[in-house]
Amino acid sequence: MKISTKGRYGLTIMIELARKHGEGPTSLKCIAQTHDLSEHYLEQLIAPLRNAGLVKSIRGAYGGYVLAKEPNQITSGDIIRVLEGPITPVEGIEDEEPAKRELWIRIRDAIKDVLDSTTLEDLASYSENGNNDSYMFYI
């Protein structure tokens, strides 16, 4: 499974909102400048995230976006599914011979387990220099 820029930049937006959770709305312009991304592209990504109930928009001069739930209640799997669609390593699994079908299912399940057990809180609090021994990605 390959995650496109939609999924990668969508995660970037959501991690930034999680880092600023409780501080008020964050503008896409601020996120775009911080990560050297296209603000226009981020605007296209925020709509499906809002429609899925993961973010809320705040209007006004000091408006922007906030998480619709607590960071520990949103998983990376929630975000990837909204922006990328279903998690599947190959198309047409049901047409494969049994041994290969079982392999693809195991790979899919391992990816789902990682994505669904990794919350925005985990990602937002990650630090390369900090103590993250209790948090490990396994595929």
PDB file of N, CA and C in Angstrom, residues 56-126:
ATOM      1  N   LYS A  56     -13.276  20.771  12.900  1.00  0.00           N
ATOM      2  CA  LYS A  56     -14.315  21.802  12.843  1.00  0.00           C
ATOM      3  C   LYS A  56     -13.661  23.076  12.345  1.00  0.00           C
ATOM      4  N   SER A  57     -14.423  23.850  11.574  1.00  0.00           N
ATOM      5  CA  SER A  57     -13.904  25.140  11.134  1.00  0.00           C
ATOM      6  C   SER A  57     -14.473  26.239  12.014  1.00  0.00           C
ATOM      7  N   ILE A  58     -13.630  27.210  12.285  1.00  0.00           N
ATOM      8  CA  ILE A  58     -14.011  28.377  13.076  1.00  0.00           C
ATOM      9  C   ILE A  58     -13.871  29.596  12.159  1.00  0.00           C
ATOM     10  N   ARG A  59     -14.964  30.315  11.965  1.00  0.00           N
ATOM     11  CA  ARG A  59     -14.944  31.480  11.078  1.00  0.00           C
ATOM     12  C   ARG A  59     -14.453  32.718  11.822  1.00  0.00           C
ATOM     13  N   GLY A  60     -14.044  33.707  11.031  1.00  0.00           N
ATOM     14  CA  GLY A  60     -13.679  34.990  11.613  1.00  0.00           C
ATOM     15  C   GLY A  60     -12.225  35.331  11.389  1.00  0.00           C
ATOM     16  N   ALA A  61     -11.855  36.520  11.843  1.00  0.00           N
ATOM     17  CA  ALA A  61     -10.497  37.027  11.638  1.00  0.00           C
ATOM     18  C   ALA A  61      -9.444  36.119  12.283  1.00  0.00           C
ATOM     19  N   TYR A  62      -9.780  35.550  13.412  1.00  0.00           N
ATOM     20  CA  TYR A  62      -8.836  34.665  14.099  1.00  0.00           C
ATOM     21  C   TYR A  62      -9.293  33.211  13.983  1.00  0.00           C
ATOM     22  N   GLY A  63      -9.962  32.910  12.891  1.00  0.00           N
ATOM     23  CA  GLY A  63     -10.505  31.574  12.668  1.00  0.00           C
ATOM     24  C   GLY A  63      -9.461  30.597  12.175  1.00  0.00           C
ATOM     25  N   GLY A  64      -9.940  29.438  11.880  1.00  0.00           N
ATOM     26  CA  GLY A  64      -9.073  28.360  11.409  1.00  0.00           C
ATOM     27  C   GLY A  64      -9.752  27.037  11.683  1.00  0.00           C
ATOM     28  N   TYR A  65      -8.975  26.060  12.066  1.00  0.00           N
ATOM     29  CA  TYR A  65      -9.501  24.721  12.294  1.00  0.00           C
ATOM     30  C   TYR A  65      -9.060  24.193  13.650  1.00  0.00           C
ATOM     31  N   VAL A  66      -9.925  23.372  14.236  1.00  0.00           N
ATOM     32  CA  VAL A  66      -9.625  22.671  15.486  1.00  0.00           C
ATOM     33  C   VAL A  66     -10.067  21.227  15.324  1.00  0.00           C
ATOM     34  N   LEU A  67      -9.502  20.357  16.130  1.00  0.00           N
ATOM     35  CA  LEU A  67      -9.934  18.960  16.122  1.00  0.00           C
ATOM     36  C   LEU A  67     -11.357  18.868  16.655  1.00  0.00           C
ATOM     37  N   ALA A  68     -12.149  17.987  16.075  1.00  0.00           N
ATOM     38  CA  ALA A  68     -13.525  17.794  16.522  1.00  0.00           C
ATOM     39  C   ALA A  68     -13.600  16.844  17.721  1.00  0.00           C
ATOM     40  N   LYS A  69     -12.521  16.114  17.976  1.00  0.00           N
ATOM     41  CA  LYS A  69     -12.446  15.178  19.099  1.00  0.00           C
ATOM     42  C   LYS A  69     -11.101  15.371  19.780  1.00  0.00           C
ATOM     43  N   GLU A  70     -10.925  14.728  20.899  1.00  0.00           N
ATOM     44  CA  GLU A  70      -9.638  14.746  21.590  1.00  0.00           C
ATOM     45  C   GLU A  70      -8.594  14.024  20.720  1.00  0.00           C
ATOM     46  N   PRO A  71      -7.317  14.449  20.784  1.00  0.00           N
ATOM     47  CA  PRO A  71      -6.276  13.813  19.975  1.00  0.00           C
ATOM     48  C   PRO A  71      -6.114  12.309  20.221  1.00  0.00           C
ATOM     49  N   ASN A  72      -6.453  11.856  21.425  1.00  0.00           N
ATOM     50  CA  ASN A  72      -6.328  10.418  21.706  1.00  0.00           C
ATOM     51  C   ASN A  72      -7.521   9.615  21.185  1.00  0.00           C
ATOM     52  N   GLN A  73      -8.517  10.303  20.612  1.00  0.00           N
ATOM     53  CA  GLN A  73      -9.691   9.617  20.066  1.00  0.00           C
ATOM     54  C   GLN A  73      -9.680   9.547  18.539  1.00  0.00           C
ATOM     55  N   ILE A  74      -8.658  10.114  17.915  1.00  0.00           N
ATOM     56  CA  ILE A  74      -8.539  10.078  16.457  1.00  0.00           C
ATOM     57  C   ILE A  74      -7.288   9.277  16.114  1.00  0.00           C
ATOM     58  N   THR A  75      -7.445   8.254  15.283  1.00  0.00           N
ATOM     59  CA  THR A  75      -6.297   7.439  14.894  1.00  0.00           C
ATOM     60  C   THR A  75      -5.803   7.841  13.509  1.00  0.00           C
ATOM     61  N   SER A  76      -4.576   7.450  13.238  1.00  0.00           N
ATOM     62  CA  SER A  76      -4.048   7.702  11.901  1.00  0.00           C
ATOM     63  C   SER A  76      -4.863   6.914  10.871  1.00  0.00           C
ATOM     64  N   GLY A  77      -5.416   5.789  11.268  1.00  0.00           N
ATOM     65  CA  GLY A  77      -6.275   5.011  10.374  1.00  0.00           C
ATOM     66  C   GLY A  77      -7.526   5.775   9.976  1.00  0.00           C
ATOM     67  N   ASP A  78      -8.111   6.533  10.922  1.00  0.00           N
ATOM     68  CA  ASP A  78      -9.281   7.355  10.611  1.00  0.00           C
ATOM     69  C   ASP A  78      -8.950   8.333   9.488  1.00  0.00           C
ATOM     70  N   ILE A  79      -7.811   8.975   9.594  1.00  0.00           N
ATOM     71  CA  ILE A  79      -7.398  10.006   8.643  1.00  0.00           C
ATOM     72  C   ILE A  79      -7.074   9.391   7.287  1.00  0.00           C
ATOM     73  N   ILE A  80      -6.297   8.316   7.293  1.00  0.00           N
ATOM     74  CA  ILE A  80      -5.895   7.671   6.037  1.00  0.00           C
ATOM     75  C   ILE A  80      -7.110   7.136   5.290  1.00  0.00           C
ATOM     76  N   ARG A  81      -8.062   6.549   5.988  1.00  0.00           N
ATOM     77  CA  ARG A  81      -9.265   6.034   5.312  1.00  0.00           C
ATOM     78  C   ARG A  81     -10.072   7.157   4.660  1.00  0.00           C
ATOM     79  N   VAL A  82     -10.177   8.305   5.334  1.00  0.00           N
ATOM     80  CA  VAL A  82     -10.920   9.435   4.771  1.00  0.00           C
ATOM     81  C   VAL A  82     -10.246   9.922   3.485  1.00  0.00           C
ATOM     82  N   LEU A  83      -8.926  10.043   3.515  1.00  0.00           N
ATOM     83  CA  LEU A  83      -8.214  10.651   2.397  1.00  0.00           C
ATOM     84  C   LEU A  83      -7.762   9.666   1.324  1.00  0.00           C
ATOM     85  N   GLU A  84      -7.524   8.419   1.696  1.00  0.00           N
ATOM     86  CA  GLU A  84      -6.989   7.438   0.747  1.00  0.00           C
ATOM     87  C   GLU A  84      -7.983   6.339   0.377  1.00  0.00           C
ATOM     88  N   GLY A  85      -9.021   6.176   1.172  1.00  0.00           N
ATOM     89  CA  GLY A  85      -9.956   5.084   0.916  1.00  0.00           C
ATOM     90  C   GLY A  85      -9.591   3.863   1.738  1.00  0.00           C
ATOM     91  N   PRO A  86     -10.197   2.718   1.397  1.00  0.00           N
ATOM     92  CA  PRO A  86      -9.958   1.505   2.182  1.00  0.00           C
ATOM     93  C   PRO A  86      -8.487   1.083   2.183  1.00  0.00           C
ATOM     94  N   ILE A  87      -8.099   0.443   3.269  1.00  0.00           N
ATOM     95  CA  ILE A  87      -6.725  -0.030   3.410  1.00  0.00           C
ATOM     96  C   ILE A  87      -6.627  -1.427   2.818  1.00  0.00           C
ATOM     97  N   THR A  88      -5.956  -1.515   1.683  1.00  0.00           N
ATOM     98  CA  THR A  88      -5.782  -2.810   1.035  1.00  0.00           C
ATOM     99  C   THR A  88      -4.470  -2.813   0.257  1.00  0.00           C
ATOM    100  N   PRO A  89      -3.625  -3.843   0.462  1.00  0.00           N
ATOM    101  CA  PRO A  89      -2.330  -3.858  -0.224  1.00  0.00           C
ATOM    102  C   PRO A  89      -2.441  -4.200  -1.710  1.00  0.00           C
ATOM    103  N   VAL A  90      -3.443  -4.973  -2.102  1.00  0.00           N
ATOM    104  CA  VAL A  90      -3.634  -5.336  -3.513  1.00  0.00           C
ATOM    105  C   VAL A  90      -5.119  -5.382  -3.835  1.00  0.00           C
ATOM    106  N   GLU A  91      -5.434  -5.175  -5.103  1.00  0.00           N
ATOM    107  CA  GLU A  91      -6.817  -5.271  -5.563  1.00  0.00           C
ATOM    108  C   GLU A  91      -7.134  -6.733  -5.901  1.00  0.00           C
ATOM    109  N   GLY A  92      -8.364  -7.111  -5.757  1.00  0.00           N
ATOM    110  CA  GLY A  92      -8.803  -8.446  -6.170  1.00  0.00           C
ATOM    111  C   GLY A  92      -8.260  -9.581  -5.334  1.00  0.00           C
ATOM    112  N   ILE A  93      -8.202  -9.390  -4.019  1.00  0.00           N
ATOM    113  CA  ILE A  93      -7.690 -10.430  -3.117  1.00  0.00           C
ATOM    114  C   ILE A  93      -8.463 -11.730  -3.284  1.00  0.00           C
ATOM    115  N   GLU A  94      -9.770 -11.619  -3.495  1.00  0.00           N
ATOM    116  CA  GLU A  94     -10.604 -12.828  -3.579  1.00  0.00           C
ATOM    117  C   GLU A  94     -10.263 -13.703  -4.787  1.00  0.00           C
ATOM    118  N   ASP A  95      -9.581 -13.148  -5.794  1.00  0.00           N
ATOM    119  CA  ASP A  95      -9.227 -13.923  -6.983  1.00  0.00           C
ATOM    120  C   ASP A  95      -7.873 -14.620  -6.857  1.00  0.00           C
ATOM    121  N   GLU A  96      -7.162 -14.378  -5.780  1.00  0.00           N
ATOM    122  CA  GLU A  96      -5.832 -14.962  -5.595  1.00  0.00           C
ATOM    123  C   GLU A  96      -5.930 -16.423  -5.136  1.00  0.00           C
ATOM    124  N   GLU A  97      -4.856 -17.164  -5.359  1.00  0.00           N
ATOM    125  CA  GLU A  97      -4.799 -18.523  -4.817  1.00  0.00           C
ATOM    126  C   GLU A  97      -4.717 -18.415  -3.297  1.00  0.00           C
ATOM    127  N   PRO A  98      -5.154 -19.455  -2.580  1.00  0.00           N
ATOM    128  CA  PRO A  98      -5.296 -19.358  -1.113  1.00  0.00           C
ATOM    129  C   PRO A  98      -4.043 -18.891  -0.359  1.00  0.00           C
ATOM    130  N   ALA A  99      -2.877 -19.376  -0.721  1.00  0.00           N
ATOM    131  CA  ALA A  99      -1.662 -18.998   0.009  1.00  0.00           C
ATOM    132  C   ALA A  99      -1.372 -17.504  -0.139  1.00  0.00           C
ATOM    133  N   LYS A 100      -1.490 -16.992  -1.351  1.00  0.00           N
ATOM    134  CA  LYS A 100      -1.235 -15.568  -1.574  1.00  0.00           C
ATOM    135  C   LYS A 100      -2.336 -14.714  -0.956  1.00  0.00           C
ATOM    136  N   ARG A 101      -3.571 -15.176  -1.037  1.00  0.00           N
ATOM    137  CA  ARG A 101      -4.678 -14.441  -0.433  1.00  0.00           C
ATOM    138  C   ARG A 101      -4.447 -14.283   1.063  1.00  0.00           C
ATOM    139  N   GLU A 102      -4.000 -15.352   1.718  1.00  0.00           N
ATOM    140  CA  GLU A 102      -3.717 -15.303   3.154  1.00  0.00           C
ATOM    141  C   GLU A 102      -2.593 -14.312   3.456  1.00  0.00           C
ATOM    142  N   LEU A 103      -1.568 -14.272   2.620  1.00  0.00           N
ATOM    143  CA  LEU A 103      -0.466 -13.321   2.795  1.00  0.00           C
ATOM    144  C   LEU A 103      -0.978 -11.885   2.700  1.00  0.00           C
ATOM    145  N   TRP A 104      -1.769 -11.588   1.665  1.00  0.00           N
ATOM    146  CA  TRP A 104      -2.288 -10.219   1.486  1.00  0.00           C
ATOM    147  C   TRP A 104      -3.197  -9.817   2.653  1.00  0.00           C
ATOM    148  N   ILE A 105      -3.960 -10.750   3.149  1.00  0.00           N
ATOM    149  CA  ILE A 105      -4.842 -10.461   4.292  1.00  0.00           C
ATOM    150  C   ILE A 105      -4.016 -10.171   5.540  1.00  0.00           C
ATOM    151  N   ARG A 106      -2.961 -10.941   5.749  1.00  0.00           N
ATOM    152  CA  ARG A 106      -2.100 -10.713   6.918  1.00  0.00           C
ATOM    153  C   ARG A 106      -1.396  -9.363   6.826  1.00  0.00           C
ATOM    154  N   ILE A 107      -0.948  -9.004   5.636  1.00  0.00           N
ATOM    155  CA  ILE A 107      -0.303  -7.694   5.438  1.00  0.00           C
ATOM    156  C   ILE A 107      -1.317  -6.579   5.703  1.00  0.00           C
ATOM    157  N   ARG A 108      -2.514  -6.706   5.132  1.00  0.00           N
ATOM    158  CA  ARG A 108      -3.568  -5.709   5.336  1.00  0.00           C
ATOM    159  C   ARG A 108      -3.876  -5.546   6.818  1.00  0.00           C
ATOM    160  N   ASP A 109      -4.030  -6.666   7.518  1.00  0.00           N
ATOM    161  CA  ASP A 109      -4.369  -6.620   8.932  1.00  0.00           C
ATOM    162  C   ASP A 109      -3.254  -5.983   9.768  1.00  0.00           C
ATOM    163  N   ALA A 110      -1.993  -6.248   9.398  1.00  0.00           N
ATOM    164  CA  ALA A 110      -0.870  -5.650  10.126  1.00  0.00           C
ATOM    165  C   ALA A 110      -0.854  -4.138   9.927  1.00  0.00           C
ATOM    166  N   ILE A 111      -1.097  -3.687   8.701  1.00  0.00           N
ATOM    167  CA  ILE A 111      -1.143  -2.247   8.428  1.00  0.00           C
ATOM    168  C   ILE A 111      -2.296  -1.610   9.193  1.00  0.00           C
ATOM    169  N   LYS A 112      -3.463  -2.255   9.162  1.00  0.00           N
ATOM    170  CA  LYS A 112      -4.618  -1.727   9.897  1.00  0.00           C
ATOM    171  C   LYS A 112      -4.322  -1.629  11.387  1.00  0.00           C
ATOM    172  N   ASP A 113      -3.682  -2.651  11.934  1.00  0.00           N
ATOM    173  CA  ASP A 113      -3.368  -2.648  13.370  1.00  0.00           C
ATOM    174  C   ASP A 113      -2.478  -1.462  13.731  1.00  0.00           C
ATOM    175  N   VAL A 114      -1.459  -1.179  12.922  1.00  0.00           N
ATOM    176  CA  VAL A 114      -0.563  -0.057  13.197  1.00  0.00           C
ATOM    177  C   VAL A 114      -1.319   1.262  13.088  1.00  0.00           C
ATOM    178  N   LEU A 115      -2.056   1.442  11.988  1.00  0.00           N
ATOM    179  CA  LEU A 115      -2.781   2.692  11.785  1.00  0.00           C
ATOM    180  C   LEU A 115      -3.856   2.913  12.850  1.00  0.00           C
ATOM    181  N   ASP A 116      -4.562   1.855  13.215  1.00  0.00           N
ATOM    182  CA  ASP A 116      -5.663   1.995  14.168  1.00  0.00           C
ATOM    183  C   ASP A 116      -5.204   2.063  15.623  1.00  0.00           C
ATOM    184  N   SER A 117      -3.946   1.741  15.886  1.00  0.00           N
ATOM    185  CA  SER A 117      -3.447   1.830  17.260  1.00  0.00           C
ATOM    186  C   SER A 117      -2.553   3.051  17.458  1.00  0.00           C
ATOM    187  N   THR A 118      -2.378   3.847  16.417  1.00  0.00           N
ATOM    188  CA  THR A 118      -1.564   5.050  16.495  1.00  0.00           C
ATOM    189  C   THR A 118      -2.482   6.262  16.490  1.00  0.00           C
ATOM    190  N   THR A 119      -2.554   6.940  17.633  1.00  0.00           N
ATOM    191  CA  THR A 119      -3.445   8.100  17.749  1.00  0.00           C
ATOM    192  C   THR A 119      -2.713   9.384  17.375  1.00  0.00           C
ATOM    193  N   LEU A 120      -3.492  10.430  17.164  1.00  0.00           N
ATOM    194  CA  LEU A 120      -2.898  11.746  16.925  1.00  0.00           C
ATOM    195  C   LEU A 120      -2.089  12.202  18.132  1.00  0.00           C
ATOM    196  N   GLU A 121      -2.545  11.839  19.311  1.00  0.00           N
ATOM    197  CA  GLU A 121      -1.792  12.181  20.519  1.00  0.00           C
ATOM    198  C   GLU A 121      -0.396  11.556  20.472  1.00  0.00           C
ATOM    199  N   ASP A 122      -0.314  10.294  20.042  1.00  0.00           N
ATOM    200  CA  ASP A 122       0.982   9.618  19.907  1.00  0.00           C
ATOM    201  C   ASP A 122       1.884  10.371  18.935  1.00  0.00           C
ATOM    202  N   LEU A 123       1.321  10.726  17.780  1.00  0.00           N
ATOM    203  CA  LEU A 123       2.112  11.379  16.739  1.00  0.00           C
ATOM    204  C   LEU A 123       2.511  12.799  17.141  1.00  0.00           C
ATOM    205  N   ALA A 124       1.601  13.525  17.772  1.00  0.00           N
ATOM    206  CA  ALA A 124       1.874  14.911  18.152  1.00  0.00           C
ATOM    207  C   ALA A 124       2.900  15.001  19.267  1.00  0.00           C
ATOM    208  N   SER A 125       2.961  13.997  20.118  1.00  0.00           N
ATOM    209  CA  SER A 125       3.892  14.044  21.247  1.00  0.00           C
ATOM    210  C   SER A 125       5.207  13.330  20.950  1.00  0.00           C
ATOM    211  N   TYR A 126       5.351  12.803  19.759  1.00  0.00           N
ATOM    212  CA  TYR A 126       6.581  12.094  19.388  1.00  0.00           C
ATOM    213  C   TYR A 126       7.756  13.054  19.345  1.00  0.00           C
TER     214      TYR A 126
END
